[in-house]
mmCIF file of C-alpha atoms in Angstrom:
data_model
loop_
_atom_site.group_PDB
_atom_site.id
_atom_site.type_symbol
_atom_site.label_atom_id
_atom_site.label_comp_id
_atom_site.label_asym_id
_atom_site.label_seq_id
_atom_site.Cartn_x
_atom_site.Cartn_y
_atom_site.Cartn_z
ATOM 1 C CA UNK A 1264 139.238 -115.945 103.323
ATOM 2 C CA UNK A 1265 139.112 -111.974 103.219
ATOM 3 C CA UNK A 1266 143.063 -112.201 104.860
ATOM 4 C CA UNK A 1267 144.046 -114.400 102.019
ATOM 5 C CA UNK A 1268 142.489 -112.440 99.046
ATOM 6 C CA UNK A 1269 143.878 -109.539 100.186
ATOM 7 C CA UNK A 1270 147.506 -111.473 100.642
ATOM 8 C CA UNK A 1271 147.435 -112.070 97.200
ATOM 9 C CA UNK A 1272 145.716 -109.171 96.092
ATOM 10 C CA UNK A 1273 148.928 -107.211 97.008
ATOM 11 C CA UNK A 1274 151.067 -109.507 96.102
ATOM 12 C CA UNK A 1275 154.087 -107.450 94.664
ATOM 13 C CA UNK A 1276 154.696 -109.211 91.924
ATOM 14 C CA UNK A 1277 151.195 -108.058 90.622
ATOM 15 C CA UNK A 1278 152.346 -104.386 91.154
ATOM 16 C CA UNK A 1279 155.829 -104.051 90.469
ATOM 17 C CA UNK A 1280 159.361 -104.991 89.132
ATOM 18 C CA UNK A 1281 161.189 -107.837 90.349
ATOM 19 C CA UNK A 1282 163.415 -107.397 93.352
ATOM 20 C CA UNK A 1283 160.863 -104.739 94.636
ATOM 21 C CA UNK A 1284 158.520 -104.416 97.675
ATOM 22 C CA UNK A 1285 156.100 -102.322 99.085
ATOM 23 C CA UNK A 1286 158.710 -101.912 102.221
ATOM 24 C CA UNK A 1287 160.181 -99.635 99.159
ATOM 25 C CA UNK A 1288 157.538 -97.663 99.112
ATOM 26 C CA UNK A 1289 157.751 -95.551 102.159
ATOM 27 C CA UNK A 1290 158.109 -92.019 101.875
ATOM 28 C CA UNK A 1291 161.701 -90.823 102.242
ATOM 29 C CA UNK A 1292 164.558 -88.747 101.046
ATOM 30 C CA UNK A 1293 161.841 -86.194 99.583
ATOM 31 C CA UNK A 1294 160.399 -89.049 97.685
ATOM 32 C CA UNK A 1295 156.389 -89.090 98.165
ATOM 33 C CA UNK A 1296 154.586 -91.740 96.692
ATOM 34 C CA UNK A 1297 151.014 -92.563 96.476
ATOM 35 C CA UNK A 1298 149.122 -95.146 98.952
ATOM 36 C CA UNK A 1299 146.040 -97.188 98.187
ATOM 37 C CA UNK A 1300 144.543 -96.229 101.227
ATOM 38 C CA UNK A 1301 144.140 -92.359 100.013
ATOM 39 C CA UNK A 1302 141.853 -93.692 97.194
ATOM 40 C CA UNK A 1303 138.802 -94.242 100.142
ATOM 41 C CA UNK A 1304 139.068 -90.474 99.797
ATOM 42 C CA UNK A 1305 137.590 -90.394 96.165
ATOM 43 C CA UNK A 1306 134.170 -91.211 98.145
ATOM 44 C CA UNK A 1307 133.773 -87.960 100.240
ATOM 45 C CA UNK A 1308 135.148 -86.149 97.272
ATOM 46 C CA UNK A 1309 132.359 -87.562 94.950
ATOM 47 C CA UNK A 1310 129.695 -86.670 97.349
ATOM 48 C CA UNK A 1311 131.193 -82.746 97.598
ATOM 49 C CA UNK A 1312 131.137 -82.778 93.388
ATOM 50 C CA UNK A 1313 127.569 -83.801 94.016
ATOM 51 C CA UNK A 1314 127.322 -80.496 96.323
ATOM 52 C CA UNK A 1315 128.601 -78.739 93.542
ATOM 53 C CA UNK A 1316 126.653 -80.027 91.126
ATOM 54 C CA UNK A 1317 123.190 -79.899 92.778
ATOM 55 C CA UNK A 1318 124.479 -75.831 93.124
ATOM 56 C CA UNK A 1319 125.795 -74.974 89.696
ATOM 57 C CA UNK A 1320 122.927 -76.895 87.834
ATOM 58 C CA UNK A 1321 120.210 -74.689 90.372
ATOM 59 C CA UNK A 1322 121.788 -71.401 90.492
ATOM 60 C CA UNK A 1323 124.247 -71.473 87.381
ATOM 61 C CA UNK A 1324 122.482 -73.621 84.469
ATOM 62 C CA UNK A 1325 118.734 -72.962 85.079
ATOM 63 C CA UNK A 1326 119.140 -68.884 84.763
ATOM 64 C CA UNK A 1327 121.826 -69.725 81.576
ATOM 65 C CA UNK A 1328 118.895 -71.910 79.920
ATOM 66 C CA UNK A 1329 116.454 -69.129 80.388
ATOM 67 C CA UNK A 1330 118.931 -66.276 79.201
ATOM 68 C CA UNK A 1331 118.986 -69.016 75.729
ATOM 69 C CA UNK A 1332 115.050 -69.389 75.739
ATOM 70 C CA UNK A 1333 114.905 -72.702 77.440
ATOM 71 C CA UNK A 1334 111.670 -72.965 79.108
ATOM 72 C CA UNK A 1335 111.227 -75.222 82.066
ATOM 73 C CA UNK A 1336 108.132 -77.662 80.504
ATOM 74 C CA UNK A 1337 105.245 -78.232 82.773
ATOM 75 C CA UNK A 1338 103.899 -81.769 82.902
ATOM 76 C CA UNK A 1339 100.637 -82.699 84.032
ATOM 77 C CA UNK A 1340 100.693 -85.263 86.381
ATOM 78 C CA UNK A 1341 98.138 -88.564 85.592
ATOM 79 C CA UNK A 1342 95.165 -89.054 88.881
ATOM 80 C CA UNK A 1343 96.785 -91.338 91.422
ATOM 81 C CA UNK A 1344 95.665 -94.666 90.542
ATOM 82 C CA UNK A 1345 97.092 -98.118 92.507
ATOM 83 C CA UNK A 1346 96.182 -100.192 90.016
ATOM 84 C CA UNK A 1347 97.246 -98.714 86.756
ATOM 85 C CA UNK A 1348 100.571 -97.296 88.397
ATOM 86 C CA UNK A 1349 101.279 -100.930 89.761
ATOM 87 C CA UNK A 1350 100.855 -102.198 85.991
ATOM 88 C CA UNK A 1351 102.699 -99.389 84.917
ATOM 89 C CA UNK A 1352 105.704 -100.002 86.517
ATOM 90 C CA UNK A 1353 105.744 -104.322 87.198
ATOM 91 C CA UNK A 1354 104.288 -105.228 83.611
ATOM 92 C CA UNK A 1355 104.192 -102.617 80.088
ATOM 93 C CA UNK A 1356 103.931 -98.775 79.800
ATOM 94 C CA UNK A 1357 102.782 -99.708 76.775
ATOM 95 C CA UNK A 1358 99.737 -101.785 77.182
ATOM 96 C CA UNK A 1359 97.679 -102.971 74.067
ATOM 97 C CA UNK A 1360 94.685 -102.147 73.452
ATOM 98 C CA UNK A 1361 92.787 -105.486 74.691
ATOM 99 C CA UNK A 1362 94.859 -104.759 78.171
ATOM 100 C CA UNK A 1363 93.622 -101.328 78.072
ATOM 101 C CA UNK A 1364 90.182 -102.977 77.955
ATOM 102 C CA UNK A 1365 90.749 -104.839 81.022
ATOM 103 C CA UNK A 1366 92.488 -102.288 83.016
ATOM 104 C CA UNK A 1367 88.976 -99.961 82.221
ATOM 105 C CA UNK A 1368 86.802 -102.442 83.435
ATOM 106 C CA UNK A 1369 89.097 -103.050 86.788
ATOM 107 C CA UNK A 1370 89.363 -99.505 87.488
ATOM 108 C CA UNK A 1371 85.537 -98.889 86.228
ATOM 109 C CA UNK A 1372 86.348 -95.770 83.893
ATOM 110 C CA UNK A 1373 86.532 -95.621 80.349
ATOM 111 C CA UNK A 1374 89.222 -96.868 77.867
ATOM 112 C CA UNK A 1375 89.874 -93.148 76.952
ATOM 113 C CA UNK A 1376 90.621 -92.402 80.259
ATOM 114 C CA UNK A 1377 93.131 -95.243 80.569
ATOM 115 C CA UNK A 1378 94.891 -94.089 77.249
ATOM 116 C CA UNK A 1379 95.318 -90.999 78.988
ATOM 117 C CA UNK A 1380 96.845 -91.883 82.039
ATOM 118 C CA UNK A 1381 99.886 -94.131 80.479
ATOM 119 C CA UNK A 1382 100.345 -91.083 78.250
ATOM 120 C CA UNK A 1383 100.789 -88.764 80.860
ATOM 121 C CA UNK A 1384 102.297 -91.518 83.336
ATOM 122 C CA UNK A 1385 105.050 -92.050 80.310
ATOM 123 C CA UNK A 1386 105.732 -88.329 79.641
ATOM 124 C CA UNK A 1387 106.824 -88.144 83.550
ATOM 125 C CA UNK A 1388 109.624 -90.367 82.823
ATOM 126 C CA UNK A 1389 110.905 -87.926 79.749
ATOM 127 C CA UNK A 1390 113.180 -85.666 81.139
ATOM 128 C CA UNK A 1391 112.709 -82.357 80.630
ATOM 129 C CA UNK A 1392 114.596 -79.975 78.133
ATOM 130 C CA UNK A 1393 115.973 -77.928 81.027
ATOM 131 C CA UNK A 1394 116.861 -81.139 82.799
ATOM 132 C CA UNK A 1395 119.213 -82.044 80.117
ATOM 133 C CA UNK A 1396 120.528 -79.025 79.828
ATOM 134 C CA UNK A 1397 121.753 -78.941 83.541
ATOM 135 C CA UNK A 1398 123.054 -82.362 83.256
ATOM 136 C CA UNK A 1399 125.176 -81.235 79.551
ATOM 137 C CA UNK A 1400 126.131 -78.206 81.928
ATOM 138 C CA UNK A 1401 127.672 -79.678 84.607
ATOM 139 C CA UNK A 1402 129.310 -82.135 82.624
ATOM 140 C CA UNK A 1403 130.587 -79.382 80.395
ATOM 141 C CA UNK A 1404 131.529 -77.200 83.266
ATOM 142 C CA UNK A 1405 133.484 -80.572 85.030
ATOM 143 C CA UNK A 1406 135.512 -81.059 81.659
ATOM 144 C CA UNK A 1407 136.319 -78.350 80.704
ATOM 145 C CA UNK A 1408 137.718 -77.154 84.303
ATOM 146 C CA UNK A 1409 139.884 -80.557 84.056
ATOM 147 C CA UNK A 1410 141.178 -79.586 80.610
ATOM 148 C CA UNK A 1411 142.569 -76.149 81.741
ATOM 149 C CA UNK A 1412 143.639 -77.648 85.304
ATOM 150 C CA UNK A 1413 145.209 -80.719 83.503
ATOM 151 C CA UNK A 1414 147.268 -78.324 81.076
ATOM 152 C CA UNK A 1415 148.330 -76.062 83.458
ATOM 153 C CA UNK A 1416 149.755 -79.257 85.886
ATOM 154 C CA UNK A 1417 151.031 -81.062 82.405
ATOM 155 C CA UNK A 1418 152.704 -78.035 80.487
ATOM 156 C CA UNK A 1419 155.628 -77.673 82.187
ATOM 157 C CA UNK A 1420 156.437 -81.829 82.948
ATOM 158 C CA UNK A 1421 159.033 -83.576 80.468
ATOM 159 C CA UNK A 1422 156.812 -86.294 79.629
ATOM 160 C CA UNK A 1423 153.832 -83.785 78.157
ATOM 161 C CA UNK A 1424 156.348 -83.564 74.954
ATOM 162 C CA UNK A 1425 158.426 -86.880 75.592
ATOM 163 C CA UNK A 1426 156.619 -89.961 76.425
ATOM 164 C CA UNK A 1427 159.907 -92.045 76.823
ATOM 165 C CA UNK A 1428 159.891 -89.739 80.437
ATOM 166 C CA UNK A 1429 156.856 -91.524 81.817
ATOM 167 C CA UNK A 1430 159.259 -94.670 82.708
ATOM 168 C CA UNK A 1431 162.274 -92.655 83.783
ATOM 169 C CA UNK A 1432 162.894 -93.775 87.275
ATOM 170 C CA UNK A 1433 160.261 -96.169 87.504
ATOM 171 C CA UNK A 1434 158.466 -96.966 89.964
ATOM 172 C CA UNK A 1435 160.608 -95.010 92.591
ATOM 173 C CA UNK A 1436 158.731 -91.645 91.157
ATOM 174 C CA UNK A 1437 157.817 -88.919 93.812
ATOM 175 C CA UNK A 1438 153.850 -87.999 93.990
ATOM 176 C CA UNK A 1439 153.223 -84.229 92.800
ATOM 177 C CA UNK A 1440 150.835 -82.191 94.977
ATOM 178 C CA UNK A 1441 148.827 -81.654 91.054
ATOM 179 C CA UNK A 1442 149.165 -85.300 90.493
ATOM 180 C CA UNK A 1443 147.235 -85.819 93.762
ATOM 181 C CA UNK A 1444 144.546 -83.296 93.393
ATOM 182 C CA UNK A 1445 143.934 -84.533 89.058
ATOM 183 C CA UNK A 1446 143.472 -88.113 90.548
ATOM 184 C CA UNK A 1447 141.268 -87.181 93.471
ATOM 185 C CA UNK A 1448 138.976 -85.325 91.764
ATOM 186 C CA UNK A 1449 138.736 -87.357 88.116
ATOM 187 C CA UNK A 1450 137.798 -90.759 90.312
ATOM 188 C CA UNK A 1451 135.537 -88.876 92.443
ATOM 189 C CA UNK A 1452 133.752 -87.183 89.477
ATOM 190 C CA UNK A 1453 133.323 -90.772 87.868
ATOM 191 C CA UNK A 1454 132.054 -92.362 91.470
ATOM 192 C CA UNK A 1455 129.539 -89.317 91.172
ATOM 193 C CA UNK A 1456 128.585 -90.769 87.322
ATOM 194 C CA UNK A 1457 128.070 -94.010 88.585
ATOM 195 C CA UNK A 1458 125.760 -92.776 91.839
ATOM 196 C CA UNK A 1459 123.601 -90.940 89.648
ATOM 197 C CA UNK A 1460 123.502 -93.296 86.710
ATOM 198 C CA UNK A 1461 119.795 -94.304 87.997
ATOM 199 C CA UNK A 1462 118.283 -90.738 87.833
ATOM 200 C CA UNK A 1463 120.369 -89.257 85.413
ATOM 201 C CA UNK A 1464 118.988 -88.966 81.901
ATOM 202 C CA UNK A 1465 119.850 -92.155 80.092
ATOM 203 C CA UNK A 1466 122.068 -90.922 77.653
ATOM 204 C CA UNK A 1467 122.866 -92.020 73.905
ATOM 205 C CA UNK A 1468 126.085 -94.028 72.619
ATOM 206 C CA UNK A 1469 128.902 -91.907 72.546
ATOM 207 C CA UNK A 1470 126.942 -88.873 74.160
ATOM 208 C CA UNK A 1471 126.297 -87.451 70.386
ATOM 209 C CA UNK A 1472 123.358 -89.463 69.381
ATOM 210 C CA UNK A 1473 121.287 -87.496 71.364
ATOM 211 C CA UNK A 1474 121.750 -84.628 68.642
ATOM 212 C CA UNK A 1475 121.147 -86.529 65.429
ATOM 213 C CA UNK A 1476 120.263 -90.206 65.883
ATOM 214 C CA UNK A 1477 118.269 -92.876 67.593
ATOM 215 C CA UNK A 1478 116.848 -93.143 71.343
ATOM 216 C CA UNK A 1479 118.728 -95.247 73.527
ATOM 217 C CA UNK A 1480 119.153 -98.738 73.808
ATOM 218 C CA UNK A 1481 120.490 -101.091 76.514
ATOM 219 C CA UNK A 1482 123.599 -101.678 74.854
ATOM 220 C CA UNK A 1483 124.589 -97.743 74.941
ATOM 221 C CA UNK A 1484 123.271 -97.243 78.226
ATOM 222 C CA UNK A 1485 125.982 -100.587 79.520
ATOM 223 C CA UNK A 1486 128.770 -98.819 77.224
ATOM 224 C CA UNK A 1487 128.128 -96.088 80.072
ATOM 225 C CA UNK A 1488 128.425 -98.323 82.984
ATOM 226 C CA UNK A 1489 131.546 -100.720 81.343
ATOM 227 C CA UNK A 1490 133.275 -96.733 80.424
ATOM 228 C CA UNK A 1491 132.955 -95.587 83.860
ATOM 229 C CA UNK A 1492 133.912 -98.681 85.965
ATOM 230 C CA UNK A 1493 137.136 -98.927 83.418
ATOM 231 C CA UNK A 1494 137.878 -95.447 84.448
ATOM 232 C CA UNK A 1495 137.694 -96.448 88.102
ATOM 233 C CA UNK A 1496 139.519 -99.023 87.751
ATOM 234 C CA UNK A 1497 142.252 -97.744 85.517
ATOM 235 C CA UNK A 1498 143.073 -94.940 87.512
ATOM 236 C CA UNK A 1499 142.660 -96.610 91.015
ATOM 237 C CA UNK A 1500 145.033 -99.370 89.790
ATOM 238 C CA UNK A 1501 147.539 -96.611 88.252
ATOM 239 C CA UNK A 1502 147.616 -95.227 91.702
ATOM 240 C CA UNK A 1503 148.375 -98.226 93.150
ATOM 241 C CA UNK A 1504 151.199 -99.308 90.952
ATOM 242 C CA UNK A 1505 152.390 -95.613 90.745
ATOM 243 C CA UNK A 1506 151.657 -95.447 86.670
ATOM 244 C CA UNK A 1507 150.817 -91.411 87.567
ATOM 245 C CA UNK A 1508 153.095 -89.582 84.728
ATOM 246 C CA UNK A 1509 150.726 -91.893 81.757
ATOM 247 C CA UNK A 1510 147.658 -92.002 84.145
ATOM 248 C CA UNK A 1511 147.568 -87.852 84.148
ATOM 249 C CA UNK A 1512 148.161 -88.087 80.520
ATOM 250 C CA UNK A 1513 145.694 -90.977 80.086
ATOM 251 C CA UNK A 1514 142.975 -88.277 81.582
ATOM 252 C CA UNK A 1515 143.830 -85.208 79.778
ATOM 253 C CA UNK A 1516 143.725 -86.960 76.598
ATOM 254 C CA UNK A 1517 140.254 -88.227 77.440
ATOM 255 C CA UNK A 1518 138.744 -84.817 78.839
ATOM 256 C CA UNK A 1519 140.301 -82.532 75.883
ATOM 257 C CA UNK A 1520 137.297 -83.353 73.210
ATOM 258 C CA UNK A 1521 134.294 -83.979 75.777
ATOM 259 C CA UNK A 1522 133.124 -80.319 76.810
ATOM 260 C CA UNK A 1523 133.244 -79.819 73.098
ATOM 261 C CA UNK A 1524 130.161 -82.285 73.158
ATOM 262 C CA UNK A 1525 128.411 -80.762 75.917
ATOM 263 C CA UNK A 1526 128.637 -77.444 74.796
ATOM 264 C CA UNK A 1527 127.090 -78.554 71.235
ATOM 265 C CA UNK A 1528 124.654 -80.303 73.366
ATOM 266 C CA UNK A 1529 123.117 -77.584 75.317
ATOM 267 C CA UNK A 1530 123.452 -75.742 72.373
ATOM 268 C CA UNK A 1531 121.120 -77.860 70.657
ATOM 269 C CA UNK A 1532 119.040 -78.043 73.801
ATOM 270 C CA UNK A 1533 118.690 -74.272 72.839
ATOM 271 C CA UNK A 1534 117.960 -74.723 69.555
ATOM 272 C CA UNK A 1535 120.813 -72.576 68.237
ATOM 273 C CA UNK A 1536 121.508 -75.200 64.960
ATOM 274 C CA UNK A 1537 124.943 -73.072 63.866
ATOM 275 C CA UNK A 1538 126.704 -72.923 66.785
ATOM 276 C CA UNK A 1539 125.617 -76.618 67.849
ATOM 277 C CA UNK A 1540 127.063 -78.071 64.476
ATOM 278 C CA UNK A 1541 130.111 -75.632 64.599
ATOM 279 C CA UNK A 1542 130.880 -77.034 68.060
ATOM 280 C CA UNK A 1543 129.800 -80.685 67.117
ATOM 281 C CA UNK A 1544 132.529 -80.373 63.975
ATOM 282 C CA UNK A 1545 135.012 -79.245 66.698
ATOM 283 C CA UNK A 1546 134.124 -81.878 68.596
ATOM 284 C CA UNK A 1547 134.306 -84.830 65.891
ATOM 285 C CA UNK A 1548 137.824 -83.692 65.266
ATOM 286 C CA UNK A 1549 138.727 -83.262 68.788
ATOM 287 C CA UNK A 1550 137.877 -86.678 69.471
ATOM 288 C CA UNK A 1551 139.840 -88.750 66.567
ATOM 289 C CA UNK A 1552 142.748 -86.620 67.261
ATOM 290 C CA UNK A 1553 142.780 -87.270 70.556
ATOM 291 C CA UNK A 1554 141.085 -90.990 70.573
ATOM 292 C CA UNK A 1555 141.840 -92.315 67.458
ATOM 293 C CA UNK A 1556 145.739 -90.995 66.757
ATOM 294 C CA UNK A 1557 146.723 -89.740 70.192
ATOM 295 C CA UNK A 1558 145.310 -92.876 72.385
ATOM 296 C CA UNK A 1559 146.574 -95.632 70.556
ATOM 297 C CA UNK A 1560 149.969 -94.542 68.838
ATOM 298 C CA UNK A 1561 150.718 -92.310 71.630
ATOM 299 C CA UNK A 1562 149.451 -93.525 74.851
ATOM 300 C CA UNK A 1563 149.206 -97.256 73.826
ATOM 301 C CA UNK A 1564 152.403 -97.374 72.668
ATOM 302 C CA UNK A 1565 154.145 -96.038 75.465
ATOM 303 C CA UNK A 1566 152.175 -98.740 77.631
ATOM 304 C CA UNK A 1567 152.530 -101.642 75.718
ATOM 305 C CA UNK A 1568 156.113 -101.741 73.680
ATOM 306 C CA UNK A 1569 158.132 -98.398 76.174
ATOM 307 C CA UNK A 1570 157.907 -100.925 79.295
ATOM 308 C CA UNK A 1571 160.085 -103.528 77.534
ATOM 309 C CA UNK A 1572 163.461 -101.470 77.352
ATOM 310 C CA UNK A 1573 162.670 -101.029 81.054
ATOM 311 C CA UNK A 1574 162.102 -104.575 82.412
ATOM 312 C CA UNK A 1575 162.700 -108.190 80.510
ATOM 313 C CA UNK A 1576 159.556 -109.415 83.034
ATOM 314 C CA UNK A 1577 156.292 -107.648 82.425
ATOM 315 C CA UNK A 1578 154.278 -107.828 85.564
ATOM 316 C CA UNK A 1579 150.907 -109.061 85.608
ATOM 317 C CA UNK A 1580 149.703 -105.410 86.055
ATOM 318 C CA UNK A 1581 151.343 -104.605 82.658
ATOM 319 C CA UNK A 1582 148.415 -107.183 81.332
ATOM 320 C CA UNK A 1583 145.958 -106.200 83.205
ATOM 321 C CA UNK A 1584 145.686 -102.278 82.811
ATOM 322 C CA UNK A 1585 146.712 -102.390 79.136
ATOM 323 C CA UNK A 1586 143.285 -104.725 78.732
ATOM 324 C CA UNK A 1587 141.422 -102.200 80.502
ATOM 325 C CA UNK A 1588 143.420 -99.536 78.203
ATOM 326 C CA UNK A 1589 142.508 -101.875 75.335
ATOM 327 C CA UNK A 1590 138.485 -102.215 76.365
ATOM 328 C CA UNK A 1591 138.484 -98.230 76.153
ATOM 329 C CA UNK A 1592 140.267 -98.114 73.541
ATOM 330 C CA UNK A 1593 137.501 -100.272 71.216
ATOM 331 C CA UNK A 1594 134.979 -98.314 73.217
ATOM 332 C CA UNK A 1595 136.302 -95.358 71.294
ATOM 333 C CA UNK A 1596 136.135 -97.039 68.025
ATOM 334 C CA UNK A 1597 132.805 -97.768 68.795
ATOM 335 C CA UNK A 1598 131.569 -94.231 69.452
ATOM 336 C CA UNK A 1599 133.764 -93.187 66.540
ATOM 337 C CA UNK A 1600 131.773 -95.273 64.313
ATOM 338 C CA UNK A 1601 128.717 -93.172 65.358
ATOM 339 C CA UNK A 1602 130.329 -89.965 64.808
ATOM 340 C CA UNK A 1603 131.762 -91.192 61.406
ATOM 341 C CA UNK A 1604 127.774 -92.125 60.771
ATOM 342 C CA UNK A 1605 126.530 -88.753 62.364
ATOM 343 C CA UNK A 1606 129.448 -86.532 60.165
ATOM 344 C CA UNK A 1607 128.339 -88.861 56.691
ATOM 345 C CA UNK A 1608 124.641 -87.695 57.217
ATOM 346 C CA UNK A 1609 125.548 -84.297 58.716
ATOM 347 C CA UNK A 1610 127.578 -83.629 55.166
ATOM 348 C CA UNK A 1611 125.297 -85.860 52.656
ATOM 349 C CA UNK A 1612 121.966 -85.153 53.796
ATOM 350 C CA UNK A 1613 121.797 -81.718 55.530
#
């Protein structure tokens, strides 16, 4: 069953234009081209961004939050009690009063003592101030690394200034040493996202809310997860089907406005409420620019109406990644709707 899947998984005309195999794909004449194999290499490389992380956040951000005045916020930890921490955890951290009653009686202490416990319990599972600030550091450090890297690989290609060049040659396009490196390291910096999704602070809808609007809920924390497996799969697929010249430009596009967030965020973390609006304004306009007007008349266009001068028989992967494009793309105008909100009450209510 596995041989057949993958038969048909790889099926070429999934992949590529008619008339063309993977046979065509071997390296030759100079020509270097990318092989779904390298992408097992994303895993290692996710685990050494971990590294990196666990070091920068330690040595970098924690001495950076004190030089702003963040103190590290000691929690006291609640008596270790089975019974309470069982109920904590399998039925409500938020017990009414009545089961506060009964879990006083069962643990023969008072019903003040109880109330004291979940509070403390639930203030354990707040992150910390400093804790988000590491996490807003790392991600601001990651982004804004890839913007700089991704301009300096990008500046000097035709198809940064003329999107028609992305399909030039098609598919028999060489693999760049840059190209290799940008793709290696975005995948393996979302496979790190998605390992540390679990003890990561659960952040807010578009990553802003956490500055002006409403705790999480279960539908931001999923837009998360759906964003980050769409970036997996977007890029892994692009590799695949050799889509590099509009994958790299698919990624700087995306990383351009997000360290703007992160820096606002820490900012705020900091309470320094100038600079963190200042950099959330740069932000807001960052982001329509670049995923508002740049992704879909830009980007979109060259993916959905450029490949039809180049072949009269779309693929099946011409469907598939411009629905994954498409999912990210109403992702965006989901998360710009909460900016727009955040900007309305930013300007009309102070």
């Amino acid at each position: 069953i596995l041989k057949t899947l993958n038969s048909w998984f790889w099926w070429e005309n999934i992949w590529m234009p008619i008339n063309c195999t993977w046979a065509d794909f071997v390296d030759r004449e100079g020509l270097v081209f990318p092989k779904p194999h390298q992408l097992y290499a994303t895993i290692p490389y996710a685990f050494v961004l971990l590294i990196i992380r666990f070091f920068s956040e330690r040595y970098v951000a924690i001495p950076l939050a004190k030089a702003l005045g963040i103190k590290n916020a000691r929690r006291v930890k609640p008596q270790p009690n089975p019974v309470l921490e069982s109920y904590f955890r399998e039925c409500s951290r938020h017990p009414s009063q009545s089961e506060i009653q009964g879990l006083a009686k069962k643990c023969n202490c008072t019903v003040h003592l109880v109330e004291k416990w979940f509070r403390r319990r639930r203030n354990l599972e707040i992150p910390t101030v400093l804790r988000k600030f590491q996490e807003a550091f790392w991600r601001f450090s990651f982004y804004l690394t890839s913007s700089i890297v991704g301009f300096i690989f990008l500046y000097d290609k035709p198809w940064f200034y003329d999107i028609w060049q992305t399909w030039v040659g098609y598919p028999f396009q060489t693999l760049l040493p840059s190209q290799y490196w940008y793709y290696m390291a975005e995948i393996g910096f979302y496979w790190s996202l998605l390992f540390t999704l679990g003890i990561d602070n659960k952040r807010k809808a578009s990553g802003c809310a956490c500055l002006y609007l409403k705790p999480p809920c279960a539908f931001d924390f999923m837009a998360h997860v759906v964003h980050h497996l769409a970036a997996i799969g977007l890029m892994s697929g692009s590799w695949c089907g050799n889509y590099l010249r509009l994958g790299t430009l698919v990624i700087f596009v995306h990383d351009t406005a997000d360290f703007w967030l992160e820096a606002a965020k820490m900012f705020n973390y900091a309470h320094w409420e100038k600079t963190c609006n200042v950099l959330f304004i740069i932000f807001s306009i960052a982001f329509f620019i670049t995923r508002i007007i740049l992704f879909p008349f830009w980007i979109l266009r060259a993916t959905l109406y450029q490949p039809t001068y180049y072949s009269t028989t779309p693929v099946i992967a011409y469907f598939l990644f411009n629905g994954m494009l498409l999912v990210l793309q109403g992702l965006h105008l989901y998360w710009g709707y909460l900016i727009f909100k955040i900007l309305k009450r930013f300007v009309f209510l102070k």
